[in-house]
Amino acid sequence: MKSGFVAIIGRPNVGKSTLFNSLMNTKLAAVSPKPQTTRAKISGILTSSDYQIILWDCPGLFQTKDTFNKKLVKIAINSLKDIDLILWLIDCTKPQDESDEFVFSCIKKYATSPNKSSPIIFLLINKIDKINKQDLLPLIESYDKLYNFAEIIPISALKGINIVQLKSTIKKYLPDGPQYFPDEIITDTPQELILSEFIREKIFLYTKKEIPFSTGVLINEIRFIEEKNMLYIQADILVNKHSAKKIVVGNKGQMIKKIGSSARLDLETFLKLQMKKPIKVFMDLYVKVKENWKENESIISSMGLVT
Ligand code: GDP
Ligand code: MG
């Protein structure tokens, strides 16, 4: 059996979570057009008769002075430890600059592998659906000078271009190893964390300006009610001021309803896959004002955002 740990690494917004979901063939990670959508390390387990890939989706790596963002970056950096393969994702529509250099410097500095002195790196050039083919070659050439990448693969995570090929190439590079998880397990990330990422995704999709960045989700209760075949969830959306609460609640509660019902649909799809049967979800969401919650260590740790 071939098995190993594979991390998707890159600066914010290059399409890491989109790639993660695409490789997993299902939605486990939050995706939005805004940077810093992903706040947690989410695992995805792909099992076949002869291989098991344990895939990590991580927050983006970027230089920041903000204490909260530094925590997110640390989550990504920690996922570089004991990794068999790194998928370094870049966005071919963005010019190559110091933010890519920063990602690469983190990989060089922190990446370790249980099997070799340093992990294998694939360079994945994403969003190729947005550029002309002839613009790809110079990009490949310029990155090729940087490092002896095991593979350089142009992909489109969104359109599914080269994803099947990528999966079989990953398999080729995995070391011989045990089956770490049973066949049916698709993730070992706690349900709370996946759920709070789903809720946050909707906030990122439906609200503007600083609102998504200033909100956090705290899951207070998850309870399965057997006789109703229903998962009851009570969660708080934390905002840092009253004006933000007004927006997230919306006129006559319309916004919070929209956030809740679309997060519920995502969760029901996820649960059906994980539990192998349909389960209803009841979502009880409140918006609470908690000034400076991003500086409150105990809140952050109850959100599960510690590495
Ligand atoms: P992350 O921050 O790196 O996890 O990026 P996301 O997966 O959240 O994606 C950021 C944005 O890029 C979203 O709007 C995605 O739909 C978009 N995106 C991701 N992959 C592709 C791609 O292959 N092509 C195009 N055109 N857009 C993509
Ligand atoms: Mg992401």
Short mmCIF file of N, CA, C and O in Angstrom, two decimals, residues 7-17 19 35-36 38 56-63 72-73 76-77 79-80 86-91 99-104 106-107 121-124 126 143:
data_model
loop_
_atom_site.label_atom_id
_atom_site.label_comp_id
_atom_site.label_asym_id
_atom_site.label_seq_id
_atom_site.Cartn_x
_atom_site.Cartn_y
_atom_site.Cartn_z
N ALA A 7 0.14 18.21 1.67
CA ALA A 7 -0.41 19.52 2.06
C ALA A 7 -0.52 20.45 0.85
O ALA A 7 0.39 20.51 0.03
N ILE A 8 -1.65 21.13 0.76
CA ILE A 8 -1.81 22.14 -0.29
C ILE A 8 -1.42 23.49 0.32
O ILE A 8 -2.03 23.95 1.28
N ILE A 9 -0.38 24.08 -0.26
CA ILE A 9 0.20 25.28 0.31
C ILE A 9 0.23 26.38 -0.75
O ILE A 9 0.41 26.12 -1.94
N GLY A 10 0.04 27.63 -0.31
CA GLY A 10 0.13 28.74 -1.25
C GLY A 10 -0.33 30.02 -0.60
O GLY A 10 -0.82 30.00 0.53
N ARG A 11 -0.17 31.13 -1.32
CA ARG A 11 -0.65 32.39 -0.75
C ARG A 11 -2.20 32.39 -0.76
O ARG A 11 -2.80 31.53 -1.40
N PRO A 12 -2.81 33.35 -0.06
CA PRO A 12 -4.27 33.35 -0.01
C PRO A 12 -4.89 33.51 -1.41
O PRO A 12 -4.32 34.17 -2.28
N ASN A 13 -6.03 32.87 -1.59
CA ASN A 13 -6.86 33.10 -2.77
C ASN A 13 -6.38 32.48 -4.09
O ASN A 13 -6.89 32.82 -5.15
N VAL A 14 -5.40 31.60 -4.01
CA VAL A 14 -4.91 30.99 -5.25
C VAL A 14 -5.76 29.80 -5.69
O VAL A 14 -5.60 29.28 -6.80
N GLY A 15 -6.66 29.35 -4.78
CA GLY A 15 -7.55 28.23 -5.14
C GLY A 15 -7.25 26.94 -4.40
O GLY A 15 -7.62 25.85 -4.85
N LYS A 16 -6.61 27.05 -3.23
CA LYS A 16 -6.24 25.85 -2.47
C LYS A 16 -7.47 25.03 -2.07
O LYS A 16 -7.51 23.82 -2.25
N SER A 17 -8.45 25.72 -1.51
CA SER A 17 -9.64 25.00 -1.03
C SER A 17 -10.44 24.44 -2.21
O SER A 17 -11.03 23.36 -2.11
N LEU A 19 -9.12 23.37 -4.99
CA LEU A 19 -8.39 22.17 -5.39
C LEU A 19 -8.64 21.01 -4.42
O LEU A 19 -8.85 19.87 -4.83
N PRO A 35 -9.84 36.77 0.06
CA PRO A 35 -8.72 36.09 0.73
C PRO A 35 -9.06 35.75 2.19
O PRO A 35 -10.00 36.31 2.76
N GLN A 36 -8.26 34.87 2.77
CA GLN A 36 -8.42 34.45 4.17
C GLN A 36 -9.77 33.81 4.48
O GLN A 36 -10.28 33.93 5.59
N THR A 38 -10.22 30.53 4.42
CA THR A 38 -9.90 29.34 5.22
C THR A 38 -9.18 29.73 6.51
O THR A 38 -8.14 30.40 6.46
N TRP A 56 -4.21 17.84 3.22
CA TRP A 56 -4.49 18.97 4.12
C TRP A 56 -4.81 20.22 3.31
O TRP A 56 -4.03 20.60 2.44
N ASP A 57 -5.94 20.85 3.63
CA ASP A 57 -6.18 22.20 3.12
C ASP A 57 -5.83 23.15 4.26
O ASP A 57 -6.19 22.90 5.41
N CYS A 58 -5.13 24.20 3.96
CA CYS A 58 -4.62 25.08 5.01
C CYS A 58 -4.95 26.53 4.70
O CYS A 58 -5.20 26.90 3.56
N PRO A 59 -4.88 27.40 5.72
CA PRO A 59 -4.98 28.84 5.44
C PRO A 59 -3.82 29.27 4.54
O PRO A 59 -2.81 28.57 4.44
N GLY A 60 -3.96 30.42 3.90
CA GLY A 60 -2.90 30.92 3.02
C GLY A 60 -1.68 31.39 3.81
O GLY A 60 -1.78 31.78 4.97
N LEU A 61 -0.52 31.32 3.15
CA LEU A 61 0.71 31.83 3.76
C LEU A 61 0.96 33.24 3.26
O LEU A 61 1.03 33.47 2.05
N PHE A 62 1.06 34.18 4.16
CA PHE A 62 1.38 35.55 3.75
C PHE A 62 2.01 36.31 4.91
O PHE A 62 1.87 35.92 6.07
N GLN A 63 2.72 37.38 4.54
CA GLN A 63 3.38 38.17 5.58
C GLN A 63 2.36 39.09 6.22
O GLN A 63 1.66 39.83 5.52
N LEU A 72 -3.24 32.22 11.84
CA LEU A 72 -3.65 31.46 10.65
C LEU A 72 -2.42 30.99 9.88
O LEU A 72 -2.34 29.85 9.43
N VAL A 73 -1.45 31.90 9.75
CA VAL A 73 -0.22 31.56 9.04
C VAL A 73 0.51 30.42 9.77
O VAL A 73 1.05 29.52 9.14
N ALA A 76 -0.80 27.11 8.87
CA ALA A 76 -0.27 26.64 7.58
C ALA A 76 1.17 26.16 7.72
O ALA A 76 1.56 25.12 7.19
N ILE A 77 1.97 26.92 8.47
CA ILE A 77 3.38 26.55 8.65
C ILE A 77 3.50 25.21 9.37
O ILE A 77 4.28 24.34 8.98
N SER A 79 1.53 22.79 9.29
CA SER A 79 1.13 21.66 8.44
C SER A 79 2.27 21.23 7.51
O SER A 79 2.17 20.21 6.84
N LEU A 80 3.35 22.01 7.48
CA LEU A 80 4.51 21.63 6.65
C LEU A 80 5.38 20.58 7.34
O LEU A 80 6.29 20.02 6.73
N ILE A 86 4.35 18.16 -0.90
CA ILE A 86 3.76 19.50 -0.84
C ILE A 86 3.24 19.87 -2.22
O ILE A 86 3.96 19.75 -3.21
N LEU A 87 2.00 20.30 -2.25
CA LEU A 87 1.45 20.84 -3.50
C LEU A 87 1.49 22.35 -3.35
O LEU A 87 0.68 22.94 -2.63
N TRP A 88 2.48 22.98 -4.00
CA TRP A 88 2.58 24.44 -3.92
C TRP A 88 1.74 25.00 -5.06
O TRP A 88 2.07 24.81 -6.24
N LEU A 89 0.68 25.69 -4.67
CA LEU A 89 -0.27 26.18 -5.65
C LEU A 89 -0.01 27.66 -5.93
O LEU A 89 0.11 28.45 -5.00
N ILE A 90 0.08 28.00 -7.22
CA ILE A 90 0.19 29.41 -7.58
C ILE A 90 -0.95 29.79 -8.53
O ILE A 90 -1.53 28.94 -9.18
N ASP A 91 -1.23 31.07 -8.58
CA ASP A 91 -2.30 31.59 -9.44
C ASP A 91 -1.64 32.23 -10.66
O ASP A 91 -0.95 33.24 -10.54
N SER A 99 5.22 37.78 -2.62
CA SER A 99 4.34 36.93 -1.80
C SER A 99 4.54 35.45 -2.15
O SER A 99 4.38 34.59 -1.29
N ASP A 100 4.91 35.18 -3.40
CA ASP A 100 5.25 33.78 -3.75
C ASP A 100 6.59 33.41 -3.15
O ASP A 100 6.79 32.28 -2.68
N GLU A 101 7.52 34.38 -3.18
CA GLU A 101 8.83 34.12 -2.56
C GLU A 101 8.68 33.79 -1.08
O GLU A 101 9.37 32.93 -0.55
N PHE A 102 7.75 34.48 -0.43
CA PHE A 102 7.52 34.24 0.98
C PHE A 102 7.03 32.80 1.20
O PHE A 102 7.51 32.10 2.09
N VAL A 103 6.09 32.36 0.37
CA VAL A 103 5.58 30.99 0.49
C VAL A 103 6.73 30.00 0.32
O VAL A 103 6.90 29.09 1.13
N PHE A 104 7.54 30.24 -0.71
CA PHE A 104 8.64 29.31 -0.98
C PHE A 104 9.66 29.31 0.16
O PHE A 104 10.18 28.26 0.55
N CYS A 106 9.00 29.83 3.28
CA CYS A 106 8.41 29.06 4.39
C CYS A 106 8.55 27.57 4.13
O CYS A 106 8.88 26.80 5.04
N ILE A 107 8.32 27.16 2.88
CA ILE A 107 8.45 25.74 2.55
C ILE A 107 9.88 25.29 2.85
O ILE A 107 10.11 24.27 3.50
N ILE A 121 8.22 18.31 -3.68
CA ILE A 121 7.33 19.46 -3.98
C ILE A 121 6.83 19.39 -5.43
O ILE A 121 7.62 19.23 -6.36
N PHE A 122 5.52 19.52 -5.58
CA PHE A 122 4.93 19.72 -6.91
C PHE A 122 4.59 21.20 -7.02
O PHE A 122 4.04 21.77 -6.08
N LEU A 123 4.90 21.80 -8.15
CA LEU A 123 4.41 23.16 -8.40
C LEU A 123 3.15 23.04 -9.25
O LEU A 123 3.19 22.48 -10.36
N LEU A 124 2.05 23.54 -8.72
CA LEU A 124 0.79 23.47 -9.46
C LEU A 124 0.39 24.88 -9.90
O LEU A 124 0.22 25.77 -9.08
N ASN A 126 -2.26 27.08 -11.13
CA ASN A 126 -3.73 27.01 -11.14
C ASN A 126 -4.35 28.15 -11.96
O ASN A 126 -3.70 29.12 -12.30
N TYR A 143 9.66 29.54 -13.04
CA TYR A 143 9.58 28.79 -11.78
C TYR A 143 10.55 27.62 -11.76
O TYR A 143 11.09 27.25 -10.71
#
